[in-house]
Amino acid sequence: IYGNIRSFYLNILLTFSFSILICFAYLHWEKSLESGNTLKIRLSALLVLGAVFVAVGFCAFCHYVNAETMYRLTIDYSLPGILLPLAAVLSKDRKKQFLYYSLAIILFCVVSYTKTPYVWFALLDIPILACYNGQKGKTRLKYGFYLFYPAHLAFLYLIQTIF
């Protein structure tokens, strides 16, 4: 609740869905450029613009407060969070991918820190990504990571309820 405004929280999967839609549209457009077919290129470009337009429109709608109910939808990380994964697919070259994503995460932190000051912790993923060699990791820790995600959310919820 923000003053008299109640917020209805939409979870991160919606943010991911918009990101996937935009990335898919971009990769489709990129593939159509290789074909040389101008109609396919134009339609694919419209698909990219449409995906971005839908995401921007939904984010704008989320910031709208219904005057009667005083409800507002809250989407995780808003438009910067939706566009962030696009930086990782802008190039097929791993070094360029890392550079684009690193710049995008820094820009994301600068844009988002007023609403979520803890967003600066996102910069910690840059050194981890710098160590990635492009190969699949060992699978012996796979199930540990599957357990870590819900366990850390439960732990954070526990901390929130105690304090």
mmCIF file of C-alpha atoms in Angstrom, residues 36-161:
data_model
loop_
_atom_site.group_PDB
_atom_site.id
_atom_site.type_symbol
_atom_site.label_atom_id
_atom_site.label_comp_id
_atom_site.label_asym_id
_atom_site.label_seq_id
_atom_site.Cartn_x
_atom_site.Cartn_y
_atom_site.Cartn_z
ATOM 1 C CA GLY A 36 16.903 -10.800 -48.115
ATOM 2 C CA ASN A 37 13.122 -10.998 -48.566
ATOM 3 C CA THR A 38 11.940 -7.394 -48.069
ATOM 4 C CA LEU A 39 8.356 -8.387 -47.197
ATOM 5 C CA LYS A 40 9.590 -10.811 -44.535
ATOM 6 C CA ILE A 41 11.987 -8.160 -43.182
ATOM 7 C CA ARG A 42 9.219 -5.570 -42.930
ATOM 8 C CA LEU A 43 6.769 -7.966 -41.290
ATOM 9 C CA SER A 44 9.434 -9.068 -38.815
ATOM 10 C CA ALA A 45 10.266 -5.438 -38.026
ATOM 11 C CA LEU A 46 6.561 -4.843 -37.368
ATOM 12 C CA LEU A 47 6.593 -7.861 -35.065
ATOM 13 C CA VAL A 48 9.471 -6.333 -33.064
ATOM 14 C CA LEU A 49 7.750 -2.946 -32.896
ATOM 15 C CA GLY A 50 4.482 -4.598 -31.924
ATOM 16 C CA ALA A 51 6.130 -6.602 -29.128
ATOM 17 C CA VAL A 52 7.828 -3.480 -27.758
ATOM 18 C CA PHE A 53 4.584 -1.500 -28.101
ATOM 19 C CA VAL A 54 2.651 -4.141 -26.141
ATOM 20 C CA ALA A 55 5.291 -4.153 -23.371
ATOM 21 C CA VAL A 56 5.426 -0.341 -23.193
ATOM 22 C CA GLY A 57 1.633 -0.135 -23.191
ATOM 23 C CA PHE A 58 1.309 -2.716 -20.441
ATOM 24 C CA CYS A 59 3.932 -0.947 -18.306
ATOM 25 C CA ALA A 60 2.094 2.348 -18.811
ATOM 26 C CA PHE A 61 -1.155 0.643 -17.830
ATOM 27 C CA CYS A 62 0.518 -0.734 -14.695
ATOM 28 C CA HIS A 63 1.364 2.805 -13.566
ATOM 29 C CA TYR A 64 -2.241 3.899 -14.044
ATOM 30 C CA VAL A 65 -4.249 4.007 -10.808
ATOM 31 C CA ASN A 66 -7.933 3.212 -11.029
ATOM 32 C CA ALA A 67 -9.633 6.242 -9.434
ATOM 33 C CA GLU A 68 -12.562 4.216 -8.064
ATOM 34 C CA THR A 69 -10.739 1.259 -6.532
ATOM 35 C CA MET A 70 -7.383 2.988 -5.922
ATOM 36 C CA TYR A 71 -5.607 -0.114 -7.242
ATOM 37 C CA ARG A 72 -2.437 -0.108 -9.301
ATOM 38 C CA LEU A 73 -0.720 -3.080 -10.928
ATOM 39 C CA THR A 74 2.957 -3.536 -10.135
ATOM 40 C CA ILE A 75 5.207 -5.316 -12.632
ATOM 41 C CA ASP A 76 8.702 -6.377 -11.571
ATOM 42 C CA TYR A 77 11.433 -4.003 -12.787
ATOM 43 C CA SER A 78 9.040 -2.324 -15.224
ATOM 44 C CA LEU A 79 10.184 -1.620 -18.796
ATOM 45 C CA PRO A 80 13.954 -1.559 -18.075
ATOM 46 C CA GLY A 81 13.679 -5.071 -16.651
ATOM 47 C CA ILE A 82 11.725 -6.253 -19.663
ATOM 48 C CA LEU A 83 14.277 -4.864 -22.127
ATOM 49 C CA LEU A 84 17.378 -6.022 -20.224
ATOM 50 C CA PRO A 85 17.517 -9.584 -21.654
ATOM 51 C CA LEU A 86 17.444 -8.127 -25.163
ATOM 52 C CA ALA A 87 21.021 -6.929 -24.604
ATOM 53 C CA ALA A 88 22.137 -10.549 -24.332
ATOM 54 C CA VAL A 89 20.752 -11.499 -27.759
ATOM 55 C CA LEU A 90 21.942 -8.474 -29.744
ATOM 56 C CA SER A 91 25.047 -10.332 -30.880
ATOM 57 C CA LYS A 92 26.097 -13.930 -31.402
ATOM 58 C CA ASP A 93 29.697 -13.103 -30.431
ATOM 59 C CA ARG A 94 30.240 -13.967 -26.732
ATOM 60 C CA LYS A 95 32.512 -10.996 -26.055
ATOM 61 C CA LYS A 96 30.032 -8.564 -27.575
ATOM 62 C CA GLN A 97 27.178 -10.234 -25.696
ATOM 63 C CA PHE A 98 29.070 -9.744 -22.448
ATOM 64 C CA LEU A 99 29.859 -6.124 -23.283
ATOM 65 C CA TYR A 100 26.287 -5.277 -24.306
ATOM 66 C CA TYR A 101 24.803 -7.012 -21.287
ATOM 67 C CA SER A 102 27.288 -5.382 -18.894
ATOM 68 C CA LEU A 103 26.483 -1.930 -20.265
ATOM 69 C CA ALA A 104 22.763 -2.686 -20.135
ATOM 70 C CA ILE A 105 22.904 -3.882 -16.515
ATOM 71 C CA ILE A 106 24.790 -0.715 -15.512
ATOM 72 C CA LEU A 107 22.204 1.423 -17.318
ATOM 73 C CA PHE A 108 19.437 -0.639 -15.714
ATOM 74 C CA CYS A 109 20.870 0.059 -12.246
ATOM 75 C CA VAL A 110 21.189 3.777 -12.941
ATOM 76 C CA VAL A 111 17.599 3.980 -14.200
ATOM 77 C CA SER A 112 16.058 1.765 -11.492
ATOM 78 C CA TYR A 113 17.885 2.687 -8.285
ATOM 79 C CA THR A 114 15.377 5.314 -7.137
ATOM 80 C CA LYS A 115 12.546 2.764 -7.002
ATOM 81 C CA THR A 116 14.649 -0.170 -5.836
ATOM 82 C CA PRO A 117 17.906 0.905 -4.167
ATOM 83 C CA TYR A 118 19.061 -2.711 -3.759
ATOM 84 C CA VAL A 119 19.244 -3.049 -7.558
ATOM 85 C CA TRP A 120 22.978 -2.279 -7.370
ATOM 86 C CA PHE A 121 23.491 -5.884 -6.260
ATOM 87 C CA ALA A 122 22.714 -6.822 -9.875
ATOM 88 C CA LEU A 123 26.204 -5.596 -10.768
ATOM 89 C CA LEU A 124 27.574 -8.640 -8.941
ATOM 90 C CA ASP A 125 26.547 -10.818 -11.874
ATOM 91 C CA ILE A 126 29.054 -9.125 -14.202
ATOM 92 C CA PRO A 127 32.177 -10.800 -12.700
ATOM 93 C CA ILE A 128 30.339 -14.126 -12.598
ATOM 94 C CA LEU A 129 29.411 -13.820 -16.277
ATOM 95 C CA ALA A 130 33.000 -12.827 -17.092
ATOM 96 C CA CYS A 131 34.103 -16.235 -15.764
ATOM 97 C CA TYR A 132 31.642 -18.139 -17.956
ATOM 98 C CA ASN A 133 33.442 -20.126 -20.657
ATOM 99 C CA GLY A 134 30.417 -20.964 -22.796
ATOM 100 C CA GLN A 135 30.311 -24.617 -21.765
ATOM 101 C CA LYS A 136 27.711 -26.487 -19.784
ATOM 102 C CA GLY A 137 28.649 -26.868 -16.134
ATOM 103 C CA LYS A 138 28.837 -29.996 -14.064
ATOM 104 C CA THR A 139 25.438 -31.506 -13.401
ATOM 105 C CA ARG A 140 26.236 -32.730 -9.885
ATOM 106 C CA LEU A 141 25.165 -29.351 -8.430
ATOM 107 C CA LYS A 142 22.096 -29.065 -10.650
ATOM 108 C CA TYR A 143 19.518 -30.114 -8.034
ATOM 109 C CA GLY A 144 21.165 -27.929 -5.399
ATOM 110 C CA PHE A 145 20.497 -24.909 -7.577
ATOM 111 C CA TYR A 146 16.920 -26.083 -8.161
ATOM 112 C CA LEU A 147 16.445 -26.122 -4.384
ATOM 113 C CA PHE A 148 18.290 -22.854 -3.790
ATOM 114 C CA TYR A 149 15.797 -20.613 -5.587
ATOM 115 C CA PRO A 150 12.646 -21.502 -3.605
ATOM 116 C CA ALA A 151 14.699 -21.874 -0.400
ATOM 117 C CA HIS A 152 16.151 -18.371 -0.645
ATOM 118 C CA LEU A 153 12.689 -16.927 -1.348
ATOM 119 C CA ALA A 154 11.309 -18.702 1.715
ATOM 120 C CA PHE A 155 14.238 -17.396 3.759
ATOM 121 C CA LEU A 156 13.646 -13.824 2.572
ATOM 122 C CA TYR A 157 9.937 -14.153 3.356
ATOM 123 C CA LEU A 158 10.822 -15.404 6.838
ATOM 124 C CA ILE A 159 13.089 -12.411 7.406
ATOM 125 C CA GLN A 160 10.331 -10.064 6.190
ATOM 126 C CA THR A 161 7.755 -11.554 8.557
#
